JSON list of C-alpha atoms and ligand atoms in Angstrom, two decimals:
[
{"chain": "T", "resi": 1, "resn": "MET", "atom": "CA", "xyz": [-87.04, 24.05, -31.75]},
{"chain": "T", "resi": 2, "resn": "ARG", "atom": "CA", "xyz": [-89.22, 22.14, -29.30]},
{"chain": "T", "resi": 3, "resn": "SER", "atom": "CA", "xyz": [-87.98, 21.60, -25.77]},
{"chain": "T", "resi": 4, "resn": "LEU", "atom": "CA", "xyz": [-89.33, 19.47, -22.93]},
{"chain": "T", "resi": 5, "resn": "ILE", "atom": "CA", "xyz": [-88.30, 20.47, -19.42]},
{"chain": "T", "resi": 6, "resn": "THR", "atom": "CA", "xyz": [-89.14, 17.97, -16.69]},
{"chain": "T", "resi": 7, "resn": "TYR", "atom": "CA", "xyz": [-88.12, 18.63, -13.12]},
{"chain": "T", "resi": 8, "resn": "TYR", "atom": "CA", "xyz": [-88.76, 17.81, -9.51]},
{"chain": "T", "resi": 9, "resn": "SER", "atom": "CA", "xyz": [-88.50, 20.42, -6.81]},
{"chain": "T", "resi": 10, "resn": "TYR", "atom": "CA", "xyz": [-89.34, 20.02, -3.14]},
{"chain": "T", "resi": 11, "resn": "SER", "atom": "CA", "xyz": [-88.50, 23.43, -1.72]},
{"chain": "T", "resi": 12, "resn": "GLY", "atom": "CA", "xyz": [-88.54, 25.52, -4.91]},
{"chain": "T", "resi": 13, "resn": "ASN", "atom": "CA", "xyz": [-84.87, 25.96, -5.88]},
{"chain": "T", "resi": 14, "resn": "THR", "atom": "CA", "xyz": [-84.89, 23.64, -8.86]},
{"chain": "T", "resi": 15, "resn": "GLU", "atom": "CA", "xyz": [-88.14, 25.22, -9.98]},
{"chain": "T", "resi": 16, "resn": "LYS", "atom": "CA", "xyz": [-86.48, 28.65, -10.10]},
{"chain": "T", "resi": 17, "resn": "THR", "atom": "CA", "xyz": [-83.73, 27.31, -12.35]},
{"chain": "T", "resi": 18, "resn": "ALA", "atom": "CA", "xyz": [-86.27, 25.43, -14.50]},
{"chain": "T", "resi": 19, "resn": "ASN", "atom": "CA", "xyz": [-88.16, 28.67, -15.06]},
{"chain": "T", "resi": 20, "resn": "ILE", "atom": "CA", "xyz": [-85.01, 30.54, -16.08]},
{"chain": "T", "resi": 21, "resn": "LEU", "atom": "CA", "xyz": [-84.14, 27.79, -18.56]},
{"chain": "T", "resi": 22, "resn": "ALA", "atom": "CA", "xyz": [-87.69, 27.85, -19.92]},
{"chain": "T", "resi": 23, "resn": "GLY", "atom": "CA", "xyz": [-87.41, 31.60, -20.46]},
{"chain": "T", "resi": 24, "resn": "ILE", "atom": "CA", "xyz": [-84.18, 31.16, -22.44]},
{"chain": "T", "resi": 25, "resn": "LEU", "atom": "CA", "xyz": [-85.60, 28.35, -24.56]},
{"chain": "T", "resi": 26, "resn": "ARG", "atom": "CA", "xyz": [-88.83, 30.20, -25.31]},
{"chain": "T", "resi": 27, "resn": "GLN", "atom": "CA", "xyz": [-86.71, 32.64, -27.31]},
{"chain": "T", "resi": 28, "resn": "LYS", "atom": "CA", "xyz": [-85.74, 29.70, -29.56]},
{"chain": "T", "resi": 29, "resn": "GLY", "atom": "CA", "xyz": [-89.09, 27.94, -29.91]},
{"chain": "T", "resi": 30, "resn": "ASP", "atom": "CA", "xyz": [-91.79, 26.02, -28.06]},
{"chain": "T", "resi": 31, "resn": "VAL", "atom": "CA", "xyz": [-91.28, 24.88, -24.48]},
{"chain": "T", "resi": 32, "resn": "THR", "atom": "CA", "xyz": [-93.25, 22.34, -22.49]},
{"chain": "T", "resi": 33, "resn": "ILE", "atom": "CA", "xyz": [-92.41, 22.49, -18.80]},
{"chain": "T", "resi": 34, "resn": "GLN", "atom": "CA", "xyz": [-93.65, 19.95, -16.29]},
{"chain": "T", "resi": 35, "resn": "ARG", "atom": "CA", "xyz": [-93.10, 19.56, -12.55]},
{"chain": "T", "resi": 36, "resn": "LEU", "atom": "CA", "xyz": [-93.11, 16.03, -11.18]},
{"chain": "T", "resi": 37, "resn": "LYS", "atom": "CA", "xyz": [-95.39, 15.70, -8.17]},
{"chain": "T", "resi": 38, "resn": "PRO", "atom": "CA", "xyz": [-95.42, 12.56, -6.04]},
{"chain": "T", "resi": 39, "resn": "LYS", "atom": "CA", "xyz": [-98.87, 11.47, -4.87]},
{"chain": "T", "resi": 40, "resn": "GLU", "atom": "CA", "xyz": [-97.35, 11.44, -1.40]},
{"chain": "T", "resi": 41, "resn": "GLU", "atom": "CA", "xyz": [-94.32, 13.55, -0.58]},
{"chain": "T", "resi": 42, "resn": "ILE", "atom": "CA", "xyz": [-91.84, 12.24, 1.97]},
{"chain": "T", "resi": 43, "resn": "ALA", "atom": "CA", "xyz": [-91.78, 15.02, 4.53]},
{"chain": "T", "resi": 44, "resn": "SER", "atom": "CA", "xyz": [-88.83, 14.20, 6.77]},
{"chain": "T", "resi": 45, "resn": "PHE", "atom": "CA", "xyz": [-85.24, 15.01, 5.81]},
{"chain": "T", "resi": 46, "resn": "LEU", "atom": "CA", "xyz": [-83.99, 11.61, 6.90]},
{"chain": "T", "resi": 47, "resn": "GLY", "atom": "CA", "xyz": [-86.79, 9.86, 5.04]},
{"chain": "T", "resi": 48, "resn": "GLN", "atom": "CA", "xyz": [-85.94, 11.82, 1.90]},
{"chain": "T", "resi": 49, "resn": "CYS", "atom": "CA", "xyz": [-82.25, 10.99, 2.24]},
{"chain": "T", "resi": 50, "resn": "GLY", "atom": "CA", "xyz": [-82.93, 7.30, 2.81]},
{"chain": "T", "resi": 51, "resn": "ALA", "atom": "CA", "xyz": [-85.32, 7.05, -0.13]},
{"chain": "T", "resi": 52, "resn": "ALA", "atom": "CA", "xyz": [-82.93, 8.81, -2.50]},
{"chain": "T", "resi": 53, "resn": "PHE", "atom": "CA", "xyz": [-79.84, 6.99, -1.33]},
{"chain": "T", "resi": 54, "resn": "THR", "atom": "CA", "xyz": [-81.48, 3.60, -1.82]},
{"chain": "T", "resi": 55, "resn": "GLY", "atom": "CA", "xyz": [-82.84, 4.49, -5.25]},
{"chain": "T", "resi": 56, "resn": "LYS", "atom": "CA", "xyz": [-86.54, 4.47, -4.31]},
{"chain": "T", "resi": 57, "resn": "ARG", "atom": "CA", "xyz": [-89.30, 5.44, -6.75]},
{"chain": "T", "resi": 58, "resn": "SER", "atom": "CA", "xyz": [-92.38, 7.50, -5.96]},
{"chain": "T", "resi": 59, "resn": "ASP", "atom": "CA", "xyz": [-95.84, 7.19, -7.40]},
{"chain": "T", "resi": 60, "resn": "LEU", "atom": "CA", "xyz": [-96.36, 10.33, -9.49]},
{"chain": "T", "resi": 61, "resn": "GLN", "atom": "CA", "xyz": [-99.48, 12.36, -10.10]},
{"chain": "T", "resi": 62, "resn": "ASP", "atom": "CA", "xyz": [-100.98, 11.91, -13.57]},
{"chain": "T", "resi": 63, "resn": "GLY", "atom": "CA", "xyz": [-100.60, 14.11, -16.62]},
{"chain": "T", "resi": 64, "resn": "ILE", "atom": "CA", "xyz": [-96.89, 13.71, -17.17]},
{"chain": "T", "resi": 65, "resn": "GLU", "atom": "CA", "xyz": [-95.41, 13.49, -20.67]},
{"chain": "T", "resi": 66, "resn": "TYR", "atom": "CA", "xyz": [-92.92, 10.60, -20.89]},
{"chain": "T", "resi": 67, "resn": "ASP", "atom": "CA", "xyz": [-92.54, 10.54, -24.66]},
{"chain": "T", "resi": 68, "resn": "ALA", "atom": "CA", "xyz": [-89.56, 12.61, -25.74]},
{"chain": "T", "resi": 69, "resn": "SER", "atom": "CA", "xyz": [-89.95, 11.88, -29.44]},
{"chain": "T", "resi": 70, "resn": "PRO", "atom": "CA", "xyz": [-91.79, 15.12, -30.39]},
{"chain": "T", "resi": 71, "resn": "TYR", "atom": "CA", "xyz": [-88.99, 17.24, -28.89]},
{"chain": "T", "resi": 72, "resn": "ASP", "atom": "CA", "xyz": [-85.56, 18.36, -30.09]},
{"chain": "T", "resi": 73, "resn": "LEU", "atom": "CA", "xyz": [-84.12, 19.01, -26.64]},
{"chain": "T", "resi": 74, "resn": "ILE", "atom": "CA", "xyz": [-84.87, 17.23, -23.37]},
{"chain": "T", "resi": 75, "resn": "LEU", "atom": "CA", "xyz": [-84.04, 18.77, -19.99]},
{"chain": "T", "resi": 76, "resn": "ILE", "atom": "CA", "xyz": [-84.20, 16.90, -16.70]},
{"chain": "T", "resi": 77, "resn": "GLY", "atom": "CA", "xyz": [-83.99, 18.90, -13.46]},
{"chain": "T", "resi": 78, "resn": "CYS", "atom": "CA", "xyz": [-83.38, 17.46, -10.02]},
{"chain": "T", "resi": 79, "resn": "PRO", "atom": "CA", "xyz": [-82.19, 18.50, -6.56]},
{"chain": "T", "resi": 80, "resn": "VAL", "atom": "CA", "xyz": [-79.32, 16.40, -5.21]},
{"chain": "T", "resi": 81, "resn": "TRP", "atom": "CA", "xyz": [-80.59, 14.32, -2.31]},
{"chain": "T", "resi": 82, "resn": "ALA", "atom": "CA", "xyz": [-78.04, 12.24, -0.40]},
{"chain": "T", "resi": 83, "resn": "PHE", "atom": "CA", "xyz": [-75.70, 12.14, -3.43]},
{"chain": "T", "resi": 84, "resn": "ALA", "atom": "CA", "xyz": [-78.51, 10.84, -5.60]},
{"chain": "T", "resi": 85, "resn": "PRO", "atom": "CA", "xyz": [-81.50, 11.78, -7.74]},
{"chain": "T", "resi": 86, "resn": "THR", "atom": "CA", "xyz": [-84.87, 12.08, -6.00]},
{"chain": "T", "resi": 87, "resn": "PRO", "atom": "CA", "xyz": [-87.43, 9.26, -6.13]},
{"chain": "T", "resi": 88, "resn": "ALA", "atom": "CA", "xyz": [-89.71, 11.31, -8.42]},
{"chain": "T", "resi": 89, "resn": "VAL", "atom": "CA", "xyz": [-86.94, 11.69, -10.98]},
{"chain": "T", "resi": 90, "resn": "ASN", "atom": "CA", "xyz": [-86.10, 7.98, -10.72]},
{"chain": "T", "resi": 91, "resn": "THR", "atom": "CA", "xyz": [-89.72, 7.18, -11.58]},
{"chain": "T", "resi": 92, "resn": "TYR", "atom": "CA", "xyz": [-89.67, 9.55, -14.52]},
{"chain": "T", "resi": 93, "resn": "LEU", "atom": "CA", "xyz": [-86.44, 8.05, -15.84]},
{"chain": "T", "resi": 94, "resn": "ASP", "atom": "CA", "xyz": [-87.99, 4.57, -15.62]},
{"chain": "T", "resi": 95, "resn": "GLY", "atom": "CA", "xyz": [-90.78, 5.68, -17.93]},
{"chain": "T", "resi": 96, "resn": "ILE", "atom": "CA", "xyz": [-89.10, 8.04, -20.37]},
{"chain": "T", "resi": 97, "resn": "SER", "atom": "CA", "xyz": [-89.15, 6.98, -24.03]},
{"chain": "T", "resi": 98, "resn": "GLY", "atom": "CA", "xyz": [-88.33, 8.34, -27.47]},
{"chain": "T", "resi": 99, "resn": "LEU", "atom": "CA", "xyz": [-84.85, 9.55, -26.51]},
{"chain": "T", "resi": 100, "resn": "ASN", "atom": "CA", "xyz": [-83.01, 7.94, -29.36]},
{"chain": "T", "resi": 101, "resn": "GLY", "atom": "CA", "xyz": [-80.67, 10.44, -31.02]},
{"chain": "T", "resi": 102, "resn": "LYS", "atom": "CA", "xyz": [-81.88, 13.31, -28.83]},
{"chain": "T", "resi": 103, "resn": "LYS", "atom": "CA", "xyz": [-79.89, 16.04, -27.22]},
{"chain": "T", "resi": 104, "resn": "ALA", "atom": "CA", "xyz": [-80.39, 16.25, -23.46]},
{"chain": "T", "resi": 105, "resn": "VAL", "atom": "CA", "xyz": [-79.35, 18.55, -20.64]},
{"chain": "T", "resi": 106, "resn": "ILE", "atom": "CA", "xyz": [-79.32, 17.57, -16.96]},
{"chain": "T", "resi": 107, "resn": "PHE", "atom": "CA", "xyz": [-79.61, 20.37, -14.42]},
{"chain": "T", "resi": 108, "resn": "VAL", "atom": "CA", "xyz": [-79.19, 19.75, -10.72]},
{"chain": "T", "resi": 109, "resn": "THR", "atom": "CA", "xyz": [-79.33, 22.08, -7.75]},
{"chain": "T", "resi": 110, "resn": "TYR", "atom": "CA", "xyz": [-77.41, 21.41, -4.57]},
{"chain": "T", "resi": 111, "resn": "GLY", "atom": "CA", "xyz": [-76.35, 22.71, -1.16]},
{"chain": "T", "resi": 112, "resn": "SER", "atom": "CA", "xyz": [-72.89, 21.65, 0.01]},
{"chain": "T", "resi": 113, "resn": "GLY", "atom": "CA", "xyz": [-71.89, 20.14, -3.33]},
{"chain": "T", "resi": 114, "resn": "ALA", "atom": "CA", "xyz": [-71.31, 16.66, -1.92]},
{"chain": "T", "resi": 115, "resn": "GLY", "atom": "CA", "xyz": [-72.48, 13.98, -4.34]},
{"chain": "T", "resi": 116, "resn": "VAL", "atom": "CA", "xyz": [-73.31, 16.30, -7.24]},
{"chain": "T", "resi": 117, "resn": "LYS", "atom": "CA", "xyz": [-71.16, 14.30, -9.64]},
{"chain": "T", "resi": 118, "resn": "ARG", "atom": "CA", "xyz": [-72.63, 11.00, -8.53]},
{"chain": "T", "resi": 119, "resn": "CYS", "atom": "CA", "xyz": [-76.18, 12.29, -8.88]},
{"chain": "T", "resi": 120, "resn": "VAL", "atom": "CA", "xyz": [-75.55, 13.67, -12.37]},
{"chain": "T", "resi": 121, "resn": "GLU", "atom": "CA", "xyz": [-73.85, 10.43, -13.45]},
{"chain": "T", "resi": 122, "resn": "ARG", "atom": "CA", "xyz": [-76.86, 8.40, -12.30]},
{"chain": "T", "resi": 123, "resn": "ILE", "atom": "CA", "xyz": [-79.18, 10.44, -14.49]},
{"chain": "T", "resi": 124, "resn": "LYS", "atom": "CA", "xyz": [-76.74, 10.53, -17.38]},
{"chain": "T", "resi": 125, "resn": "THR", "atom": "CA", "xyz": [-76.39, 6.75, -17.42]},
{"chain": "T", "resi": 126, "resn": "VAL", "atom": "CA", "xyz": [-80.13, 6.27, -17.83]},
{"chain": "T", "resi": 127, "resn": "LEU", "atom": "CA", "xyz": [-80.37, 8.87, -20.59]},
{"chain": "T", "resi": 128, "resn": "LYS", "atom": "CA", "xyz": [-77.44, 7.29, -22.43]},
{"chain": "T", "resi": 129, "resn": "ASP", "atom": "CA", "xyz": [-78.88, 3.81, -22.04]},
{"chain": "T", "resi": 130, "resn": "ASN", "atom": "CA", "xyz": [-82.06, 5.15, -23.65]},
{"chain": "T", "resi": 131, "resn": "GLY", "atom": "CA", "xyz": [-80.20, 6.49, -26.68]},
{"chain": "T", "resi": 132, "resn": "ALA", "atom": "CA", "xyz": [-79.62, 10.19, -25.93]},
{"chain": "T", "resi": 133, "resn": "TYR", "atom": "CA", "xyz": [-76.54, 11.07, -27.95]},
{"chain": "T", "resi": 134, "resn": "ASP", "atom": "CA", "xyz": [-75.37, 14.36, -26.58]},
{"chain": "T", "resi": 135, "resn": "ILE", "atom": "CA", "xyz": [-75.82, 15.06, -22.88]},
{"chain": "T", "resi": 136, "resn": "GLY", "atom": "CA", "xyz": [-74.88, 18.39, -21.32]},
{"chain": "T", "resi": 137, "resn": "GLU", "atom": "CA", "xyz": [-75.04, 19.18, -17.62]},
{"chain": "T", "resi": 138, "resn": "LEU", "atom": "CA", "xyz": [-75.17, 22.10, -15.25]},
{"chain": "T", "resi": 139, "resn": "ALA", "atom": "CA", "xyz": [-75.07, 22.19, -11.47]},
{"chain": "T", "resi": 140, "resn": "VAL", "atom": "CA", "xyz": [-76.40, 25.24, -9.64]},
{"chain": "T", "resi": 141, "resn": "GLN", "atom": "CA", "xyz": [-75.71, 25.96, -5.99]},
{"chain": "T", "resi": 142, "resn": "GLN", "atom": "CA", "xyz": [-78.98, 26.61, -4.13]},
{"chain": "T", "resi": 143, "resn": "LEU", "atom": "CA", "xyz": [-78.24, 30.31, -3.49]},
{"chain": "T", "resi": 144, "resn": "LYS", "atom": "CA", "xyz": [-77.77, 30.88, -7.24]},
{"chain": "T", "resi": 145, "resn": "THR", "atom": "CA", "xyz": [-80.83, 29.08, -8.53]},
{"chain": "T", "resi": 146, "resn": "ASP", "atom": "CA", "xyz": [-82.67, 32.30, -9.38]},
{"chain": "T", "resi": 147, "resn": "ASP", "atom": "CA", "xyz": [-79.62, 34.13, -10.77]},
{"chain": "T", "resi": 148, "resn": "SER", "atom": "CA", "xyz": [-80.58, 34.28, -14.43]},
{"chain": "T", "resi": 149, "resn": "VAL", "atom": "CA", "xyz": [-77.23, 35.62, -15.66]},
{"chain": "T", "resi": 150, "resn": "PHE", "atom": "CA", "xyz": [-75.34, 32.87, -13.86]},
{"chain": "T", "resi": 151, "resn": "VAL", "atom": "CA", "xyz": [-77.74, 30.12, -14.87]},
{"chain": "T", "resi": 152, "resn": "SER", "atom": "CA", "xyz": [-77.74, 31.18, -18.51]},
{"chain": "T", "resi": 153, "resn": "SER", "atom": "CA", "xyz": [-73.93, 31.19, -18.63]},
{"chain": "T", "resi": 154, "resn": "LEU", "atom": "CA", "xyz": [-73.86, 27.64, -17.24]},
{"chain": "T", "resi": 155, "resn": "PHE", "atom": "CA", "xyz": [-76.57, 26.62, -19.71]},
{"chain": "T", "resi": 156, "resn": "LYS", "atom": "CA", "xyz": [-74.58, 27.95, -22.67]},
{"chain": "T", "resi": 157, "resn": "LYS", "atom": "CA", "xyz": [-71.62, 25.83, -21.59]},
{"chain": "T", "resi": 158, "resn": "ALA", "atom": "CA", "xyz": [-73.89, 22.80, -21.17]},
{"chain": "T", "resi": 159, "resn": "LEU", "atom": "CA", "xyz": [-75.19, 23.20, -24.72]},
{"chain": "T", "resi": 160, "resn": "SER", "atom": "CA", "xyz": [-71.81, 23.57, -26.39]},
{"chain": "T", "resi": 161, "resn": "PRO", "atom": "CA", "xyz": [-70.27, 20.23, -27.34]},
{"chain": "M", "resi": 1, "resn": "LIG", "atom": "C1", "xyz": [-83.20, 15.33, 1.75]},
{"chain": "M", "resi": 1, "resn": "LIG", "atom": "C2", "xyz": [-82.15, 16.24, 1.22]},
{"chain": "M", "resi": 1, "resn": "LIG", "atom": "C3", "xyz": [-80.89, 15.75, 0.92]},
{"chain": "M", "resi": 1, "resn": "LIG", "atom": "C4", "xyz": [-79.91, 16.59, 0.40]},
{"chain": "M", "resi": 1, "resn": "LIG", "atom": "N1", "xyz": [-78.70, 16.07, 0.05]},
{"chain": "M", "resi": 1, "resn": "LIG", "atom": "C5", "xyz": [-77.77, 16.86, -0.53]},
{"chain": "M", "resi": 1, "resn": "LIG", "atom": "C6", "xyz": [-76.50, 16.31, -0.95]},
{"chain": "M", "resi": 1, "resn": "LIG", "atom": "O1", "xyz": [-76.22, 15.13, -0.83]},
{"chain": "M", "resi": 1, "resn": "LIG", "atom": "N2", "xyz": [-75.60, 17.17, -1.49]},
{"chain": "M", "resi": 1, "resn": "LIG", "atom": "C7", "xyz": [-75.86, 18.50, -1.65]},
{"chain": "M", "resi": 1, "resn": "LIG", "atom": "O2", "xyz": [-74.98, 19.22, -2.15]},
{"chain": "M", "resi": 1, "resn": "LIG", "atom": "N3", "xyz": [-77.05, 19.03, -1.28]},
{"chain": "M", "resi": 1, "resn": "LIG", "atom": "C8", "xyz": [-78.01, 18.25, -0.74]},
{"chain": "M", "resi": 1, "resn": "LIG", "atom": "N4", "xyz": [-79.23, 18.79, -0.38]},
{"chain": "M", "resi": 1, "resn": "LIG", "atom": "C9", "xyz": [-79.53, 20.19, -0.69]},
{"chain": "M", "resi": 1, "resn": "LIG", "atom": "C10", "xyz": [-80.45, 20.30, -1.93]},
{"chain": "M", "resi": 1, "resn": "LIG", "atom": "O3", "xyz": [-79.89, 19.61, -3.04]},
{"chain": "M", "resi": 1, "resn": "LIG", "atom": "C11", "xyz": [-80.67, 21.77, -2.34]},
{"chain": "M", "resi": 1, "resn": "LIG", "atom": "O4", "xyz": [-81.20, 22.49, -1.27]},
{"chain": "M", "resi": 1, "resn": "LIG", "atom": "C12", "xyz": [-81.59, 21.84, -3.56]},
{"chain": "M", "resi": 1, "resn": "LIG", "atom": "O5", "xyz": [-81.42, 23.11, -4.16]},
{"chain": "M", "resi": 1, "resn": "LIG", "atom": "C13", "xyz": [-83.06, 21.66, -3.19]},
{"chain": "M", "resi": 1, "resn": "LIG", "atom": "O6", "xyz": [-83.85, 21.80, -4.35]},
{"chain": "M", "resi": 1, "resn": "LIG", "atom": "P1", "xyz": [-85.42, 22.11, -4.30]},
{"chain": "M", "resi": 1, "resn": "LIG", "atom": "O7", "xyz": [-85.60, 23.40, -3.54]},
{"chain": "M", "resi": 1, "resn": "LIG", "atom": "O8", "xyz": [-85.79, 22.24, -5.75]},
{"chain": "M", "resi": 1, "resn": "LIG", "atom": "O9", "xyz": [-86.08, 20.97, -3.64]},
{"chain": "M", "resi": 1, "resn": "LIG", "atom": "C14", "xyz": [-80.21, 17.97, 0.18]},
{"chain": "M", "resi": 1, "resn": "LIG", "atom": "C15", "xyz": [-81.46, 18.47, 0.54]},
{"chain": "M", "resi": 1, "resn": "LIG", "atom": "C16", "xyz": [-82.43, 17.62, 1.03]},
{"chain": "M", "resi": 1, "resn": "LIG", "atom": "C17", "xyz": [-83.79, 18.16, 1.38]}
]
């Protein structure tokens, strides 16, 4: 099985979860893991909230794989920002291709939990519109993002239909 994990992480929580998921998937096959990096990060909390809430995109550094067609499983990881996906993930979702008939899993990390559902739905809609047929999801509270037992139990649930 070939898996593609694509994620954005500003302060490292989503990266911890991405690495746990990569470890699990490496036991089943090949894993490509890529972190989205904006050419310019928005540094202020309010700026980040405003950009996410209004659906902004960010210009990403090169070297990102957008073609999902060589993979069996596609994972998209994102922190919840102001009830929404981050600009880097929006940009990635604009460019993703080859999703037709693919299985996908969305993983988000969050603080208070406000807006988790809305953020996941935003990502799910784009994946569905691009032909992904089976979309699982997991949401990990920020204090649990490096808890491998917890994350793997959520991941199992996300993978079962
Ligand atoms: C700009 C900003 C906005 C946030 N908005 C929300 C939110 O709406 N709901 C929530 O539950 N957590 C929110 N959080 C908390 C993050 O989702 C949480 O800390 C996440 O794990 C950060 O991931 P990262 O370390 O990979 O960047 C926000 C954090 C930031 C920095």
